[in-house]
Coordinates of C-alpha atoms in Angstrom, one line a residue:
M193 CA 0.0 0.1 0.3
T194 CA 1.8 3.2 -0.6
V195 CA 1.5 6.4 1.6
E196 CA -1.4 8.0 -0.3
Q197 CA -3.1 5.5 -0.3
M198 CA -2.9 5.2 3.5
V199 CA -4.2 8.8 3.5
K200 CA -7.4 7.7 1.7
V201 CA -7.5 5.4 3.9
A202 CA -7.6 7.2 7.1
Y203 CA -9.6 10.2 5.2
D204 CA -12.4 7.7 4.4
A205 CA -12.8 5.8 8.5
I206 CA -12.5 9.2 9.6
D207 CA -14.9 10.9 7.3
D208 CA -17.6 7.9 7.7
K209 CA -17.6 8.4 11.3
L210 CA -18.4 12.1 10.9
G211 CA -14.9 13.7 12.0
Q212 CA -14.8 17.4 10.8
D213 CA -12.4 20.0 9.4
I214 CA -10.0 17.0 8.2
S215 CA -6.6 18.6 7.3
I216 CA -3.8 16.4 5.4
I217 CA -0.5 18.6 5.6
N218 CA 2.1 16.6 3.6
I219 CA 4.9 17.7 6.5
G220 CA 7.7 15.2 4.4
Q221 CA 8.0 18.5 2.6
V222 CA 9.6 20.2 6.0
S223 CA 10.4 17.1 8.5
S224 CA 11.5 14.1 8.8
L225 CA 9.0 12.5 11.0
C226 CA 6.8 11.4 8.3
D227 CA 5.0 12.2 5.4
Y228 CA 1.7 13.5 6.5
F229 CA 0.3 14.3 9.2
I230 CA -3.6 14.2 8.4
I231 CA -6.0 16.3 11.4
A232 CA -9.1 16.1 12.3
T233 CA -12.1 17.3 15.1
A234 CA -14.6 15.5 16.7
S235 CA -17.2 16.9 19.0
S236 CA -17.4 15.1 21.8
S237 CA -14.7 12.3 23.7
R238 CA -16.2 9.3 22.9
Q239 CA -16.8 10.6 18.8
V240 CA -12.5 11.2 19.6
K241 CA -11.9 7.4 20.2
A242 CA -15.1 6.4 17.4
I243 CA -13.4 8.2 15.3
A244 CA -9.7 6.5 16.4
D245 CA -11.8 3.2 17.0
S246 CA -12.0 3.4 12.7
V247 CA -8.6 4.3 11.8
Q248 CA -6.9 1.7 13.7
D249 CA -10.0 -0.9 12.5
A250 CA -9.6 -0.2 8.4
F251 CA -5.8 -0.2 8.9
T252 CA -6.3 -3.5 10.8
E253 CA -8.5 -4.9 7.5
Q254 CA -5.4 -4.3 5.1
G255 CA -3.1 -5.9 8.0
I256 CA -1.7 -2.3 9.3
E257 CA -1.0 -1.8 12.8
P258 CA 0.0 1.4 14.3
R259 CA 3.5 2.0 15.9
A260 CA 2.9 3.4 18.7
K261 CA -1.0 5.0 19.9
E262 CA -1.6 7.9 22.4
G263 CA -4.4 9.9 24.4
Y264 CA -6.8 6.7 24.7
D265 CA -7.3 7.6 28.5
T266 CA -7.9 11.3 27.7
Q267 CA -9.9 10.8 24.8
T268 CA -9.2 14.3 24.0
W269 CA -6.5 13.8 21.8
I270 CA -5.0 10.5 20.4
L271 CA -2.8 10.0 17.9
L272 CA -2.0 7.0 15.9
D273 CA 1.6 6.4 14.6
Y274 CA 2.0 4.7 11.4
G275 CA 4.9 5.8 10.2
D276 CA 4.1 7.2 7.2
I277 CA 1.5 8.6 8.0
I278 CA 0.8 10.6 11.4
V279 CA -3.6 11.0 11.8
H280 CA -4.2 13.4 14.9
V281 CA -8.8 13.5 16.9
F282 CA -8.7 16.5 18.7
D283 CA -12.0 17.1 20.4
E284 CA -12.4 20.8 19.4
E285 CA -10.7 22.6 22.6
N286 CA -8.1 20.7 22.6
R287 CA -7.1 21.5 18.6
E288 CA -7.6 24.8 18.9
F289 CA -5.0 24.9 21.8
Y290 CA -2.2 23.0 20.1
N291 CA -3.1 24.4 16.6
L292 CA -1.4 22.2 14.6
E293 CA -1.2 24.0 11.4
K294 CA 0.0 27.1 12.9
L295 CA 3.0 24.7 14.4
W296 CA 3.4 22.7 10.8
K297 CA 2.6 26.4 8.7
D298 CA 5.5 26.1 6.3
A299 CA 3.6 22.6 5.1
P300 CA 1.8 22.7 2.0
Y301 CA -1.4 21.1 2.6
V302 CA -3.4 18.3 0.3
D303 CA -6.8 18.3 -0.6
I304 CA -7.7 14.2 -0.7
D305 CA -9.0 14.3 -4.2
T306 CA -5.6 15.6 -5.8
L307 CA -3.5 12.1 -4.0
N308 CA -3.1 9.5 -6.2

């Protein structure tokens, strides 16, 4: 599976659970941390968990497990590290507070429809 296909799998899993404000940032252009951040907002801690579970389930179906996962205890910001992509699912308050888009402002945004 290509990195771009992984991004689409994550995006679709987030969208399926009604994740809001989904951003795809190509941080590979400015950092060696990974290729893409996928950032989404959920309206409640319950939805944060549901979205993260949906992403994990979609990747598990493809035989891919996360290298690391953080935040399941608080369910305000769950991070799923798949190596080439890192998925961040925030509640509204924490997304605004941490503002990853501002932190990675030099990295270009990617439109899901333009990925191969």
